[in-house]
Amino acid sequence: MTIQTAKLSDPAVRAFVSAVNAHDREAFLALLAPGATMADDGTDRDLDDWIDREIFSSHGHMDVDNESRGGRDLIARYRNDTWGEMRTRWRFEVEDSGRISRFETGQA
């Protein structure tokens, strides 16, 4: 069963999912701390290149099925025009400022 985005526990993660699903690159980038990093399937990636390819140019969308660790770990069905839909895990590190310093994703 999908968790409504508005009901996700962590405000930064909730805003992240909202920005992805709205295809709002400006709002997405505003959530990231300076120097934010990310990894996909255990390998660090270039953040700007990855978000362009996997989210914004390919119409990425997240349907969250489960959250844990105070809403900072998600299991979601992620889909985009490149890969179709897959079950993915997401883990977020959020600074005291409320901005995301790192996220990691991969197949669940």
mmCIF file of C-alpha atoms in Angstrom, residues 15-99:
data_model
loop_
_atom_site.group_PDB
_atom_site.id
_atom_site.type_symbol
_atom_site.label_atom_id
_atom_site.label_comp_id
_atom_site.label_asym_id
_atom_site.label_seq_id
_atom_site.Cartn_x
_atom_site.Cartn_y
_atom_site.Cartn_z
ATOM 1 C CA ALA A 15 9.866 17.559 0.078
ATOM 2 C CA PHE A 16 12.355 15.417 -1.912
ATOM 3 C CA VAL A 17 9.621 12.983 -3.019
ATOM 4 C CA SER A 18 7.285 15.888 -3.820
ATOM 5 C CA ALA A 19 9.939 17.615 -5.957
ATOM 6 C CA VAL A 20 10.741 14.387 -7.842
ATOM 7 C CA ASN A 21 7.079 13.689 -8.554
ATOM 8 C CA ALA A 22 6.404 17.301 -9.606
ATOM 9 C CA HIS A 23 9.523 17.268 -11.847
ATOM 10 C CA ASP A 24 10.575 20.447 -10.028
ATOM 11 C CA ARG A 25 14.335 20.613 -10.419
ATOM 12 C CA GLU A 26 14.605 24.001 -8.686
ATOM 13 C CA ALA A 27 12.748 22.787 -5.579
ATOM 14 C CA PHE A 28 14.793 19.563 -5.624
ATOM 15 C CA LEU A 29 18.127 21.385 -5.716
ATOM 16 C CA ALA A 30 17.005 23.743 -2.924
ATOM 17 C CA LEU A 31 16.656 20.708 -0.630
ATOM 18 C CA LEU A 32 20.284 19.688 -1.007
ATOM 19 C CA ALA A 33 23.017 20.872 1.315
ATOM 20 C CA PRO A 34 26.126 22.389 -0.305
ATOM 21 C CA GLY A 35 28.385 19.578 -1.458
ATOM 22 C CA ALA A 36 25.619 16.951 -1.235
ATOM 23 C CA THR A 37 26.521 13.494 -2.521
ATOM 24 C CA MET A 38 24.645 10.418 -3.691
ATOM 25 C CA ALA A 39 25.161 6.775 -4.544
ATOM 26 C CA ASP A 40 23.285 4.379 -6.806
ATOM 27 C CA ASP A 41 23.584 0.625 -6.150
ATOM 28 C CA GLY A 42 26.537 1.249 -3.822
ATOM 29 C CA THR A 43 28.577 3.398 -6.224
ATOM 30 C CA ASP A 44 28.999 7.138 -5.753
ATOM 31 C CA ARG A 45 27.713 9.056 -8.764
ATOM 32 C CA ASP A 46 27.967 12.601 -10.066
ATOM 33 C CA LEU A 47 24.884 14.160 -8.489
ATOM 34 C CA ASP A 48 23.998 16.637 -11.256
ATOM 35 C CA ASP A 49 24.476 14.082 -14.027
ATOM 36 C CA TRP A 50 22.516 11.401 -12.166
ATOM 37 C CA ILE A 51 19.497 13.548 -11.293
ATOM 38 C CA ASP A 52 19.276 14.840 -14.861
ATOM 39 C CA ARG A 53 19.444 11.339 -16.337
ATOM 40 C CA GLU A 54 17.477 9.337 -13.757
ATOM 41 C CA ILE A 55 14.902 11.900 -12.577
ATOM 42 C CA PHE A 56 14.344 15.025 -14.625
ATOM 43 C CA SER A 57 14.986 14.127 -18.279
ATOM 44 C CA SER A 58 13.339 10.710 -17.821
ATOM 45 C CA HIS A 59 10.251 11.800 -15.824
ATOM 46 C CA GLY A 60 11.109 9.974 -12.593
ATOM 47 C CA HIS A 61 8.317 9.186 -10.136
ATOM 48 C CA MET A 62 8.305 7.635 -6.650
ATOM 49 C CA ASP A 63 5.461 5.757 -4.972
ATOM 50 C CA VAL A 64 6.568 5.105 -1.385
ATOM 51 C CA ASP A 65 5.481 1.756 0.074
ATOM 52 C CA ASN A 66 7.323 1.815 3.395
ATOM 53 C CA GLU A 67 9.374 4.122 5.578
ATOM 54 C CA SER A 68 11.649 3.483 8.548
ATOM 55 C CA ARG A 69 14.381 5.242 10.548
ATOM 56 C CA GLY A 70 12.094 8.209 11.215
ATOM 57 C CA GLY A 71 11.172 8.491 7.561
ATOM 58 C CA ARG A 72 14.761 8.648 6.323
ATOM 59 C CA ASP A 73 14.741 5.136 4.826
ATOM 60 C CA LEU A 74 12.186 4.389 2.142
ATOM 61 C CA ILE A 75 11.103 1.448 0.039
ATOM 62 C CA ALA A 76 9.513 2.847 -3.100
ATOM 63 C CA ARG A 77 8.355 1.824 -6.536
ATOM 64 C CA TYR A 78 10.426 4.114 -8.740
ATOM 65 C CA ARG A 79 9.755 4.529 -12.411
ATOM 66 C CA ASN A 80 11.164 6.577 -15.244
ATOM 67 C CA ASP A 81 11.082 6.538 -19.025
ATOM 68 C CA THR A 82 14.492 4.820 -19.211
ATOM 69 C CA TRP A 83 14.092 1.838 -16.894
ATOM 70 C CA GLY A 84 10.348 1.449 -16.335
ATOM 71 C CA GLU A 85 9.320 0.592 -12.764
ATOM 72 C CA MET A 86 11.440 -1.103 -10.136
ATOM 73 C CA ARG A 87 11.356 -1.617 -6.388
ATOM 74 C CA THR A 88 14.001 0.633 -4.864
ATOM 75 C CA ARG A 89 15.393 1.532 -1.470
ATOM 76 C CA TRP A 90 16.346 5.078 -0.538
ATOM 77 C CA ARG A 91 18.387 6.256 2.459
ATOM 78 C CA PHE A 92 18.738 9.911 3.355
ATOM 79 C CA GLU A 93 21.167 11.826 5.554
ATOM 80 C CA VAL A 94 19.618 15.106 6.655
ATOM 81 C CA GLU A 95 21.588 17.893 8.325
ATOM 82 C CA ASP A 96 20.337 19.844 11.337
ATOM 83 C CA SER A 97 19.485 22.631 8.878
ATOM 84 C CA GLY A 98 16.904 20.295 7.328
ATOM 85 C CA ARG A 99 18.797 19.947 4.056
#
